[in-house]
C-alpha cells in the first residue's frame, strides 16, 4: 500500500516541521493556527499509517531511506515566509489530490472526504498569508518571493506517479499551477520560471531519496522511542 | 457646592455601590465603576496569568519534536495549542480593563511584569511532560477553580473555560506518568525522577506563606481571591498524596505524613530562598525563557508589519481584496482537546 505510506509520510513530516514552531510564532494567533494545522496533519498521518501497519513502528523505527514523503515537506522551516510558501504549495496539492480521491471509490476515499475539509482551511490560511506577505511591506514582499523561488524546485515531485494512487495527474498538475499562479499574482509575486525538480531526480522523496536535513529531523524525532526498545508510552 | 466636593460625593456613592455589589457576590463588569486599585490589581494578576500561559508553552514545546509515540505527540501539541488559546482569552479579558495586549507583552518582554515561577525550571526528560500535567496543572487548577467565582466577570468567565481544558490536560499528564510508572524499570525511574524535581516547585506555585503575602488581604476583601495561599497549598498536598500512591510513586518529602488531629497532611518546609531567587530572575531557565519569547516577538516584527500594511491597503481599496482574517482563530479552529479526540 505505497500510496497510503507516501501520503502518510507527507502528513507526518510536515506536521513535525510545523510542531517546531510552537513557542516561536510571530503572533499568538499563529501559535494557535500552526499547531492546529500540525494536529490535523498528524491526525491524517496516523490514519494513513495505520492502513499500512503500526503507526509508531512506521514513524519511529524506519530509517530515512524508507520514508516516502516529498522532499518539499521535509524542508526546514526557515523564516515565516518559507513556512508559508511550503504550506501554500503543499496544501494546494493536498486539497486537489484529496478532492479527486474523495470523488473516487478507492481505499482512501473515506479519509480523503474527511481530510479535504481540513486541508481547505490549511490552504485558505496559506493563501491569506501569501497575500499579506507578498502585498505587505517591501521587506515581506522580498522575503516571500525568495521563499517561493527557493522551494519551487521541490514542487515537480508532487505530480510524479505513486504506486496505488489512482488520480489524474495531468489534471492535478494543471489545477495546482492555476491555483498557485492566481494567488501569487494577486500577492504581486512572480511565478518562478526555474526548473521544478528537486535535489535528486523527479520523484526523489517518493523513492526514499531525501535531503540532508531530513536525517537530523528523524534523529530528533526517533531518539527517545529508539532508546527504549519495546516500551509502551 | 463646588465641583470638587460634588465629585467626591459622586465617588463615594460609586464606591458604596461597588462595595455592595462585591458583598452581594455580584459580578463587576467592564463598564461598571471600580476603584483604581481594584483595576490595577486585576490588570497585574490577569496579565501575569496570561504571560504564564505563553511562557508555559516553552517547557512543554521542548518535547513536541521528541514525543515517543504519535498519540502522545498529538496530545502534547493539542495542549500547547490550548495554552496559546488560554493566553489569548486572558489577554482579551485583561483588555476589558483598558490595557492593550501590545503594552502587556511589552511589559513581559522588558521584565516589568512576571509570569509563574514554575516555568523557569527545565524539562529534562519525557517524564517531565507528565509531571507538569499532573503537578503543575494540578496546582494551577487548585488556584484557578476558586477564580471561576472571582468578582470580576470577564476573568471569572475566562477561568471557567480555562479550567475545563486544564482538568483535561491534568488527567492526561497523570495518565502519562502512570504509563511510565507501570512500564519498564527505566521508565519508572524516569517518572520518579521527574516527580522529585517538580514537587517542591509546584508547591511554590501557591505563592509565599500567608504571613508574607503582600496582596492577599486586599484581594480577598475584593473577592478576587477566595482562599489564602496556605489554604490552597494544603488542599493541593491533600489531593496529591493519594494520587501519588495510586501512581506507585513517592513524593520527595521525608516530613510528609497524615495528621489525624488536623485532618490534613503535614509537610516539610519549603525552600523560600530558592523561590525568591527564581522570582528575582536567577532560576535555571529565566534567561532562556524570556530570551526565546523576545526573539519570537522581534523576529516576527516584519510579519506583523506586513499584515498591518496589507490590512491598510485592503481597507483603502488598494491592491488586494479585503479578506476575512486568517490570522485570528479561523473557521477550522477547534480546541486541541477536541482535535485529539476526533483523531483518537
Tab-separated table of N, CA and C in Angstrom, chain A residues 55-195:
chain	number	residue	atom	x	y	z
A	55	UNK	N	1.377	2.411	13.505
A	55	UNK	CA	1.786	3.802	13.252
A	55	UNK	C	3.117	4.156	13.903
A	56	UNK	N	3.334	3.661	15.124
A	56	UNK	CA	4.572	4.031	15.824
A	56	UNK	C	5.789	3.299	15.244
A	57	UNK	N	5.611	2.023	14.893
A	57	UNK	CA	6.733	1.329	14.247
A	57	UNK	C	7.131	2.046	12.963
A	58	UNK	N	6.118	2.461	12.214
A	58	UNK	CA	6.410	3.117	10.932
A	58	UNK	C	7.053	4.486	11.136
A	59	UNK	N	6.589	5.215	12.129
A	59	UNK	CA	7.122	6.560	12.334
A	59	UNK	C	8.506	6.533	12.975
A	60	UNK	N	8.688	5.627	13.929
A	60	UNK	CA	9.886	5.720	14.779
A	60	UNK	C	10.989	4.714	14.450
A	61	UNK	N	10.655	3.679	13.690
A	61	UNK	CA	11.672	2.640	13.502
A	61	UNK	C	12.125	2.476	12.047
A	62	UNK	N	11.673	3.344	11.173
A	62	UNK	CA	12.210	3.314	9.800
A	62	UNK	C	13.361	4.302	9.710
A	63	UNK	N	14.314	4.001	8.871
A	63	UNK	CA	15.391	4.964	8.628
A	63	UNK	C	15.044	5.818	7.413
A	64	UNK	N	15.822	6.816	7.179
A	64	UNK	CA	15.388	7.816	6.196
A	64	UNK	C	15.197	7.273	4.793
A	65	UNK	N	15.973	6.257	4.405
A	65	UNK	CA	15.798	5.720	3.050
A	65	UNK	C	14.436	5.041	2.876
A	66	UNK	N	13.781	4.694	3.964
A	66	UNK	CA	12.477	4.015	3.865
A	66	UNK	C	11.300	4.997	3.921
A	67	UNK	N	11.561	6.269	4.162
A	67	UNK	CA	10.470	7.263	4.174
A	67	UNK	C	10.122	7.660	2.742
A	68	UNK	N	8.832	7.857	2.497
A	68	UNK	CA	8.347	8.098	1.134
A	68	UNK	C	7.761	9.507	0.949
A	69	UNK	N	8.008	10.392	1.909
A	69	UNK	CA	7.455	11.758	1.802
A	69	UNK	C	8.161	12.562	0.726
A	70	UNK	N	7.472	13.585	0.266
A	70	UNK	CA	8.044	14.554	-0.669
A	70	UNK	C	9.202	15.285	0.005
A	71	UNK	N	10.186	15.655	-0.788
A	71	UNK	CA	11.271	16.481	-0.237
A	71	UNK	C	10.739	17.842	0.211
A	72	UNK	N	9.680	18.300	-0.434
A	72	UNK	CA	9.114	19.610	-0.071
A	72	UNK	C	8.780	19.700	1.417
A	73	UNK	N	8.099	18.671	1.940
A	73	UNK	CA	7.597	18.775	3.318
A	73	UNK	C	8.695	18.649	4.361
A	74	UNK	N	9.847	18.094	3.981
A	74	UNK	CA	10.933	17.948	4.960
A	74	UNK	C	11.817	19.183	5.008
A	75	UNK	N	11.587	20.152	4.126
A	75	UNK	CA	12.443	21.335	4.105
A	75	UNK	C	12.339	22.081	5.433
A	76	UNK	N	13.474	22.550	5.949
A	76	UNK	CA	13.448	23.265	7.232
A	76	UNK	C	12.499	24.472	7.177
A	77	UNK	N	12.008	24.868	8.350
A	77	UNK	CA	11.016	25.950	8.410
A	77	UNK	C	11.505	27.269	7.827
A	78	UNK	N	12.785	27.589	8.012
A	78	UNK	CA	13.277	28.891	7.564
A	78	UNK	C	12.535	30.011	8.267
A	79	UNK	N	12.356	31.128	7.592
A	79	UNK	CA	11.575	32.206	8.206
A	79	UNK	C	10.083	31.953	7.959
A	80	UNK	N	9.248	32.826	8.461
A	80	UNK	CA	7.800	32.615	8.338
A	80	UNK	C	7.373	32.525	6.867
A	81	UNK	N	8.041	33.291	6.005
A	81	UNK	CA	7.702	33.260	4.578
A	81	UNK	C	7.981	31.878	3.985
A	82	UNK	N	9.100	31.265	4.386
A	82	UNK	CA	9.410	29.915	3.893
A	82	UNK	C	8.352	28.923	4.327
A	83	UNK	N	7.949	29.040	5.587
A	83	UNK	CA	6.925	28.129	6.089
A	83	UNK	C	5.619	28.328	5.328
A	84	UNK	N	5.294	29.576	5.053
A	84	UNK	CA	4.043	29.845	4.339
A	84	UNK	C	4.121	29.380	2.884
A	85	UNK	N	5.251	29.583	2.229
A	85	UNK	CA	5.385	29.124	0.838
A	85	UNK	C	5.255	27.600	0.772
A	86	UNK	N	5.881	26.925	1.722
A	86	UNK	CA	5.788	25.453	1.771
A	86	UNK	C	4.343	25.031	1.994
A	87	UNK	N	3.647	25.747	2.893
A	87	UNK	CA	2.230	25.457	3.148
A	87	UNK	C	1.371	25.715	1.922
A	88	UNK	N	1.665	26.794	1.217
A	88	UNK	CA	0.867	27.127	0.027
A	88	UNK	C	1.011	26.031	-1.015
A	89	UNK	N	2.245	25.665	-1.316
A	89	UNK	CA	2.467	24.642	-2.345
A	89	UNK	C	1.839	23.313	-1.930
A	90	UNK	N	2.079	22.929	-0.690
A	90	UNK	CA	1.622	21.601	-0.278
A	90	UNK	C	0.114	21.547	-0.051
A	91	UNK	N	-0.447	22.560	0.611
A	91	UNK	CA	-1.888	22.471	0.912
A	91	UNK	C	-2.724	22.566	-0.365
A	92	UNK	N	-2.219	23.303	-1.365
A	92	UNK	CA	-2.940	23.372	-2.637
A	92	UNK	C	-2.952	21.989	-3.296
A	93	UNK	N	-1.789	21.350	-3.272
A	93	UNK	CA	-1.672	19.981	-3.809
A	93	UNK	C	-2.587	19.028	-3.056
A	94	UNK	N	-2.527	19.119	-1.724
A	94	UNK	CA	-3.284	18.173	-0.908
A	94	UNK	C	-4.786	18.343	-1.101
A	95	UNK	N	-5.206	19.590	-1.242
A	95	UNK	CA	-6.642	19.813	-1.407
A	95	UNK	C	-7.136	19.252	-2.746
A	96	UNK	N	-6.360	19.482	-3.786
A	96	UNK	CA	-6.760	18.974	-5.101
A	96	UNK	C	-6.704	17.450	-5.134
A	97	UNK	N	-5.647	16.909	-4.537
A	97	UNK	CA	-5.481	15.456	-4.510
A	97	UNK	C	-6.607	14.796	-3.718
A	98	UNK	N	-6.884	15.302	-2.514
A	98	UNK	CA	-7.936	14.715	-1.694
A	98	UNK	C	-9.313	14.947	-2.331
A	99	UNK	N	-9.441	16.057	-3.024
A	99	UNK	CA	-10.689	16.295	-3.754
A	99	UNK	C	-10.938	15.186	-4.773
A	100	UNK	N	-9.903	14.846	-5.519
A	100	UNK	CA	-10.038	13.761	-6.503
A	100	UNK	C	-10.296	12.426	-5.815
A	101	UNK	N	-9.527	12.159	-4.766
A	101	UNK	CA	-9.680	10.864	-4.069
A	101	UNK	C	-11.062	10.730	-3.433
A	102	UNK	N	-11.571	11.837	-2.895
A	102	UNK	CA	-12.882	11.807	-2.233
A	102	UNK	C	-13.989	11.490	-3.231
A	103	UNK	N	-13.765	11.880	-4.479
A	103	UNK	CA	-14.785	11.643	-5.504
A	103	UNK	C	-14.717	10.217	-6.045
A	104	UNK	N	-13.656	9.489	-5.736
A	104	UNK	CA	-13.500	8.129	-6.256
A	104	UNK	C	-14.081	7.097	-5.306
A	105	UNK	N	-13.647	5.840	-5.461
A	105	UNK	CA	-14.152	4.821	-4.549
A	105	UNK	C	-13.046	3.864	-4.101
A	106	UNK	N	-11.846	4.407	-3.977
A	106	UNK	CA	-10.726	3.578	-3.533
A	106	UNK	C	-10.658	3.474	-2.022
A	107	UNK	N	-9.573	2.885	-1.547
A	107	UNK	CA	-9.410	2.674	-0.107
A	107	UNK	C	-9.266	3.992	0.654
A	108	UNK	N	-8.814	5.036	-0.054
A	108	UNK	CA	-8.554	6.311	0.619
A	108	UNK	C	-9.735	7.281	0.550
A	109	UNK	N	-10.838	6.859	-0.035
A	109	UNK	CA	-11.978	7.766	-0.228
A	109	UNK	C	-12.504	8.355	1.080
A	110	UNK	N	-12.695	7.497	2.067
A	110	UNK	CA	-13.261	7.950	3.347
A	110	UNK	C	-12.359	8.960	4.019
A	111	UNK	N	-11.078	8.617	4.081
A	111	UNK	CA	-10.106	9.515	4.698
A	111	UNK	C	-10.072	10.851	3.954
A	112	UNK	N	-10.050	10.767	2.612
A	112	UNK	CA	-9.937	11.988	1.807
A	112	UNK	C	-11.146	12.884	2.022
A	113	UNK	N	-12.322	12.268	2.122
A	113	UNK	CA	-13.550	13.050	2.290
A	113	UNK	C	-13.516	13.832	3.602
A	114	UNK	N	-12.957	13.231	4.641
A	114	UNK	CA	-12.858	13.907	5.927
A	114	UNK	C	-11.752	14.964	5.877
A	115	UNK	N	-10.613	14.576	5.316
A	115	UNK	CA	-9.439	15.450	5.368
A	115	UNK	C	-9.574	16.662	4.453
A	116	UNK	N	-10.384	16.554	3.418
A	116	UNK	CA	-10.466	17.657	2.450
A	116	UNK	C	-10.995	18.931	3.118
A	117	UNK	N	-11.816	18.758	4.150
A	117	UNK	CA	-12.334	19.929	4.880
A	117	UNK	C	-11.211	20.601	5.658
A	118	UNK	N	-10.361	19.780	6.255
A	118	UNK	CA	-9.229	20.343	6.997
A	118	UNK	C	-8.259	21.047	6.048
A	119	UNK	N	-7.953	20.391	4.945
A	119	UNK	CA	-6.930	20.984	4.078
A	119	UNK	C	-7.460	22.226	3.357
A	120	UNK	N	-8.770	22.342	3.225
A	120	UNK	CA	-9.324	23.585	2.668
A	120	UNK	C	-8.999	24.751	3.604
A	121	UNK	N	-9.085	24.493	4.892
A	121	UNK	CA	-8.711	25.515	5.878
A	121	UNK	C	-7.210	25.825	5.795
A	122	UNK	N	-6.396	24.783	5.664
A	122	UNK	CA	-4.948	24.996	5.576
A	122	UNK	C	-4.605	25.845	4.348
A	123	UNK	N	-5.279	25.528	3.237
A	123	UNK	CA	-4.998	26.267	2.002
A	123	UNK	C	-5.424	27.728	2.148
A	124	UNK	N	-6.559	27.938	2.770
A	124	UNK	CA	-7.037	29.309	2.960
A	124	UNK	C	-6.043	30.094	3.822
A	125	UNK	N	-5.583	29.457	4.885
A	125	UNK	CA	-4.608	30.087	5.775
A	125	UNK	C	-3.340	30.469	4.997
A	126	UNK	N	-2.832	29.541	4.192
A	126	UNK	CA	-1.592	29.798	3.435
A	126	UNK	C	-1.814	30.901	2.394
A	127	UNK	N	-2.978	30.875	1.755
A	127	UNK	CA	-3.253	31.902	0.736
A	127	UNK	C	-3.358	33.288	1.350
A	128	UNK	N	-4.048	33.364	2.489
A	128	UNK	CA	-4.202	34.670	3.133
A	128	UNK	C	-2.849	35.250	3.525
A	129	UNK	N	-1.978	34.387	4.023
A	129	UNK	CA	-0.654	34.872	4.426
A	129	UNK	C	0.224	35.193	3.212
A	130	UNK	N	0.040	34.440	2.131
A	130	UNK	CA	0.796	34.754	0.913
A	130	UNK	C	0.423	36.154	0.427
A	131	UNK	N	-0.862	36.464	0.496
A	131	UNK	CA	-1.314	37.807	0.101
A	131	UNK	C	-0.742	38.872	1.034
A	132	UNK	N	-0.825	38.627	2.321
A	132	UNK	CA	-0.333	39.617	3.284
A	132	UNK	C	1.161	39.867	3.141
A	133	UNK	N	1.903	38.769	2.991
A	133	UNK	CA	3.357	38.933	2.920
A	133	UNK	C	3.776	39.467	1.548
A	134	UNK	N	3.173	38.926	0.484
A	134	UNK	CA	3.538	39.375	-0.863
A	134	UNK	C	3.172	40.828	-1.076
A	135	UNK	N	1.996	41.200	-0.616
A	135	UNK	CA	1.483	42.546	-0.849
A	135	UNK	C	1.466	43.360	0.443
A	136	UNK	N	2.427	43.089	1.319
A	136	UNK	CA	2.508	43.821	2.588
A	136	UNK	C	3.519	44.940	2.497
A	137	UNK	N	4.699	44.743	3.079
A	137	UNK	CA	5.766	45.749	3.008
A	137	UNK	C	6.809	45.299	1.979
A	138	UNK	N	7.767	46.183	1.677
A	138	UNK	CA	8.834	45.837	0.731
A	138	UNK	C	9.618	44.631	1.260
A	139	UNK	N	9.885	44.649	2.566
A	139	UNK	CA	10.652	43.532	3.137
A	139	UNK	C	9.892	42.211	3.033
A	140	UNK	N	8.609	42.248	3.394
A	140	UNK	CA	7.855	40.991	3.378
A	140	UNK	C	7.694	40.482	1.942
A	141	UNK	N	7.550	41.420	1.004
A	141	UNK	CA	7.448	41.040	-0.406
A	141	UNK	C	8.714	40.299	-0.845
A	142	UNK	N	9.843	40.876	-0.484
A	142	UNK	CA	11.104	40.280	-0.896
A	142	UNK	C	11.302	38.901	-0.259
A	143	UNK	N	10.975	38.802	1.037
A	143	UNK	CA	11.129	37.512	1.714
A	143	UNK	C	10.209	36.455	1.103
A	144	UNK	N	8.977	36.873	0.795
A	144	UNK	CA	8.011	35.907	0.258
A	144	UNK	C	8.437	35.444	-1.131
A	145	UNK	N	8.932	36.366	-1.932
A	145	UNK	CA	9.389	35.997	-3.273
A	145	UNK	C	10.572	35.028	-3.179
A	146	UNK	N	11.488	35.338	-2.283
A	146	UNK	CA	12.661	34.472	-2.104
A	146	UNK	C	12.224	33.064	-1.686
A	147	UNK	N	11.271	32.995	-0.783
A	147	UNK	CA	10.792	31.691	-0.304
A	147	UNK	C	10.108	30.915	-1.428
A	148	UNK	N	9.281	31.612	-2.210
A	148	UNK	CA	8.587	30.935	-3.311
A	148	UNK	C	9.602	30.401	-4.319
A	149	UNK	N	10.625	31.197	-4.589
A	149	UNK	CA	11.665	30.783	-5.542
A	149	UNK	C	12.444	29.591	-5.008
A	150	UNK	N	12.827	29.675	-3.734
A	150	UNK	CA	13.687	28.635	-3.165
A	150	UNK	C	12.999	27.278	-3.108
A	151	UNK	N	11.694	27.270	-2.876
A	151	UNK	CA	11.000	25.991	-2.706
A	151	UNK	C	10.418	25.452	-4.008
A	152	UNK	N	10.445	26.282	-5.038
A	152	UNK	CA	9.804	25.898	-6.296
A	152	UNK	C	10.328	24.581	-6.844
A	153	UNK	N	11.657	24.379	-6.719
A	153	UNK	CA	12.254	23.196	-7.331
A	153	UNK	C	11.800	21.876	-6.698
A	154	UNK	N	11.136	21.987	-5.518
A	154	UNK	CA	10.638	20.756	-4.896
A	154	UNK	C	9.192	20.442	-5.295
A	155	UNK	N	8.588	21.267	-6.141
A	155	UNK	CA	7.156	21.076	-6.415
A	155	UNK	C	6.864	20.031	-7.497
A	156	UNK	N	7.819	19.819	-8.408
A	156	UNK	CA	7.568	18.886	-9.518
A	156	UNK	C	7.275	17.474	-9.049
A	157	UNK	N	7.903	17.111	-7.915
A	157	UNK	CA	7.725	15.781	-7.345
A	157	UNK	C	6.274	15.401	-7.058
A	158	UNK	N	5.456	16.418	-6.793
A	158	UNK	CA	4.071	16.143	-6.396
A	158	UNK	C	3.272	15.473	-7.516
A	159	UNK	N	3.776	15.621	-8.742
A	159	UNK	CA	2.982	15.139	-9.882
A	159	UNK	C	3.590	13.900	-10.519
A	160	UNK	N	4.542	13.285	-9.829
A	160	UNK	CA	5.115	12.025	-10.291
A	160	UNK	C	4.179	10.882	-9.901
A	161	UNK	N	4.224	9.812	-10.673
A	161	UNK	CA	3.329	8.676	-10.344
A	161	UNK	C	3.672	8.044	-8.996
A	162	UNK	N	2.641	7.658	-8.260
A	162	UNK	CA	2.825	6.928	-6.999
A	162	UNK	C	2.031	5.640	-7.122
A	163	UNK	N	2.679	4.527	-6.794
A	163	UNK	CA	2.033	3.222	-6.912
A	163	UNK	C	0.765	3.177	-6.057
A	164	UNK	N	-0.325	2.791	-6.683
A	164	UNK	CA	-1.574	2.649	-5.923
A	164	UNK	C	-2.357	3.942	-5.765
A	165	UNK	N	-1.828	5.029	-6.312
A	165	UNK	CA	-2.542	6.307	-6.184
A	165	UNK	C	-3.239	6.594	-7.514
A	166	UNK	N	-4.556	6.382	-7.487
A	166	UNK	CA	-5.311	6.452	-8.728
A	166	UNK	C	-5.884	7.852	-8.928
A	167	UNK	N	-5.074	8.717	-9.509
A	167	UNK	CA	-5.541	10.083	-9.755
A	167	UNK	C	-5.141	10.520	-11.157
A	168	UNK	N	-5.831	11.544	-11.663
A	168	UNK	CA	-5.495	12.119	-12.955
A	168	UNK	C	-4.389	13.156	-12.713
A	169	UNK	N	-3.166	12.735	-12.925
A	169	UNK	CA	-2.024	13.574	-12.557
A	169	UNK	C	-1.919	14.836	-13.402
A	170	UNK	N	-2.319	14.728	-14.650
A	170	UNK	CA	-2.253	15.908	-15.515
A	170	UNK	C	-3.232	16.977	-15.039
A	171	UNK	N	-4.441	16.519	-14.684
A	171	UNK	CA	-5.461	17.458	-14.185
A	171	UNK	C	-4.990	18.081	-12.875
A	172	UNK	N	-4.364	17.258	-12.054
A	172	UNK	CA	-3.860	17.730	-10.765
A	172	UNK	C	-2.810	18.816	-10.992
A	173	UNK	N	-1.918	18.545	-11.901
A	173	UNK	CA	-0.819	19.475	-12.152
A	173	UNK	C	-1.346	20.811	-12.696
A	174	UNK	N	-2.261	20.732	-13.646
A	174	UNK	CA	-2.711	21.996	-14.236
A	174	UNK	C	-3.568	22.792	-13.246
A	175	UNK	N	-4.380	22.086	-12.473
A	175	UNK	CA	-5.207	22.802	-11.480
A	175	UNK	C	-4.315	23.431	-10.400
A	176	UNK	N	-3.279	22.700	-10.013
A	176	UNK	CA	-2.347	23.219	-8.994
A	176	UNK	C	-1.665	24.486	-9.499
A	177	UNK	N	-1.168	24.394	-10.737
A	177	UNK	CA	-0.425	25.535	-11.289
A	177	UNK	C	-1.339	26.750	-11.423
A	178	UNK	N	-2.561	26.492	-11.820
A	178	UNK	CA	-3.512	27.590	-11.997
A	178	UNK	C	-3.818	28.250	-10.643
A	179	UNK	N	-4.052	27.418	-9.653
A	179	UNK	CA	-4.401	27.939	-8.325
A	179	UNK	C	-3.238	28.733	-7.723
A	180	UNK	N	-2.047	28.157	-7.771
A	180	UNK	CA	-0.880	28.830	-7.190
A	180	UNK	C	-0.562	30.113	-7.958
A	181	UNK	N	-0.659	30.047	-9.280
A	181	UNK	CA	-0.385	31.232	-10.099
A	181	UNK	C	-1.342	32.377	-9.745
A	182	UNK	N	-2.605	32.047	-9.593
A	182	UNK	CA	-3.600	33.073	-9.262
A	182	UNK	C	-3.254	33.762	-7.933
A	183	UNK	N	-2.906	32.955	-6.945
A	183	UNK	CA	-2.600	33.530	-5.620
A	183	UNK	C	-1.327	34.367	-5.689
A	184	UNK	N	-0.294	33.832	-6.316
A	184	UNK	CA	0.969	34.575	-6.379
A	184	UNK	C	0.774	35.905	-7.103
A	185	UNK	N	0.009	35.880	-8.192
A	185	UNK	CA	-0.219	37.136	-8.927
A	185	UNK	C	-0.982	38.144	-8.086
A	186	UNK	N	-2.018	37.663	-7.406
A	186	UNK	CA	-2.773	38.582	-6.533
A	186	UNK	C	-1.886	39.141	-5.435
A	187	UNK	N	-0.905	38.350	-5.030
A	187	UNK	CA	0.015	38.789	-3.973
A	187	UNK	C	1.147	39.640	-4.545
A	188	UNK	N	1.042	40.010	-5.812
A	188	UNK	CA	2.042	40.813	-6.531
A	188	UNK	C	3.395	40.102	-6.623
A	189	UNK	N	3.345	38.752	-6.596
A	189	UNK	CA	4.587	37.969	-6.681
A	189	UNK	C	4.722	37.374	-8.078
A	190	UNK	N	5.945	36.999	-8.401
A	190	UNK	CA	6.229	36.414	-9.710
A	190	UNK	C	6.282	34.897	-9.590
A	191	UNK	N	5.633	34.211	-10.519
A	191	UNK	CA	5.699	32.750	-10.522
A	191	UNK	C	7.101	32.354	-11.001
A	192	UNK	N	7.817	31.549	-10.208
A	192	UNK	CA	9.194	31.203	-10.601
A	192	UNK	C	9.219	30.512	-11.962
A	193	UNK	N	10.249	30.803	-12.750
A	193	UNK	CA	10.313	30.129	-14.056
A	193	UNK	C	11.504	29.165	-14.123
A	194	UNK	N	11.995	28.799	-12.924
A	194	UNK	CA	13.101	27.840	-12.870
A	194	UNK	C	12.556	26.415	-12.919
A	195	UNK	N	13.451	25.455	-12.991
A	195	UNK	CA	13.037	24.047	-13.063
A	195	UNK	C	12.333	23.647	-11.776
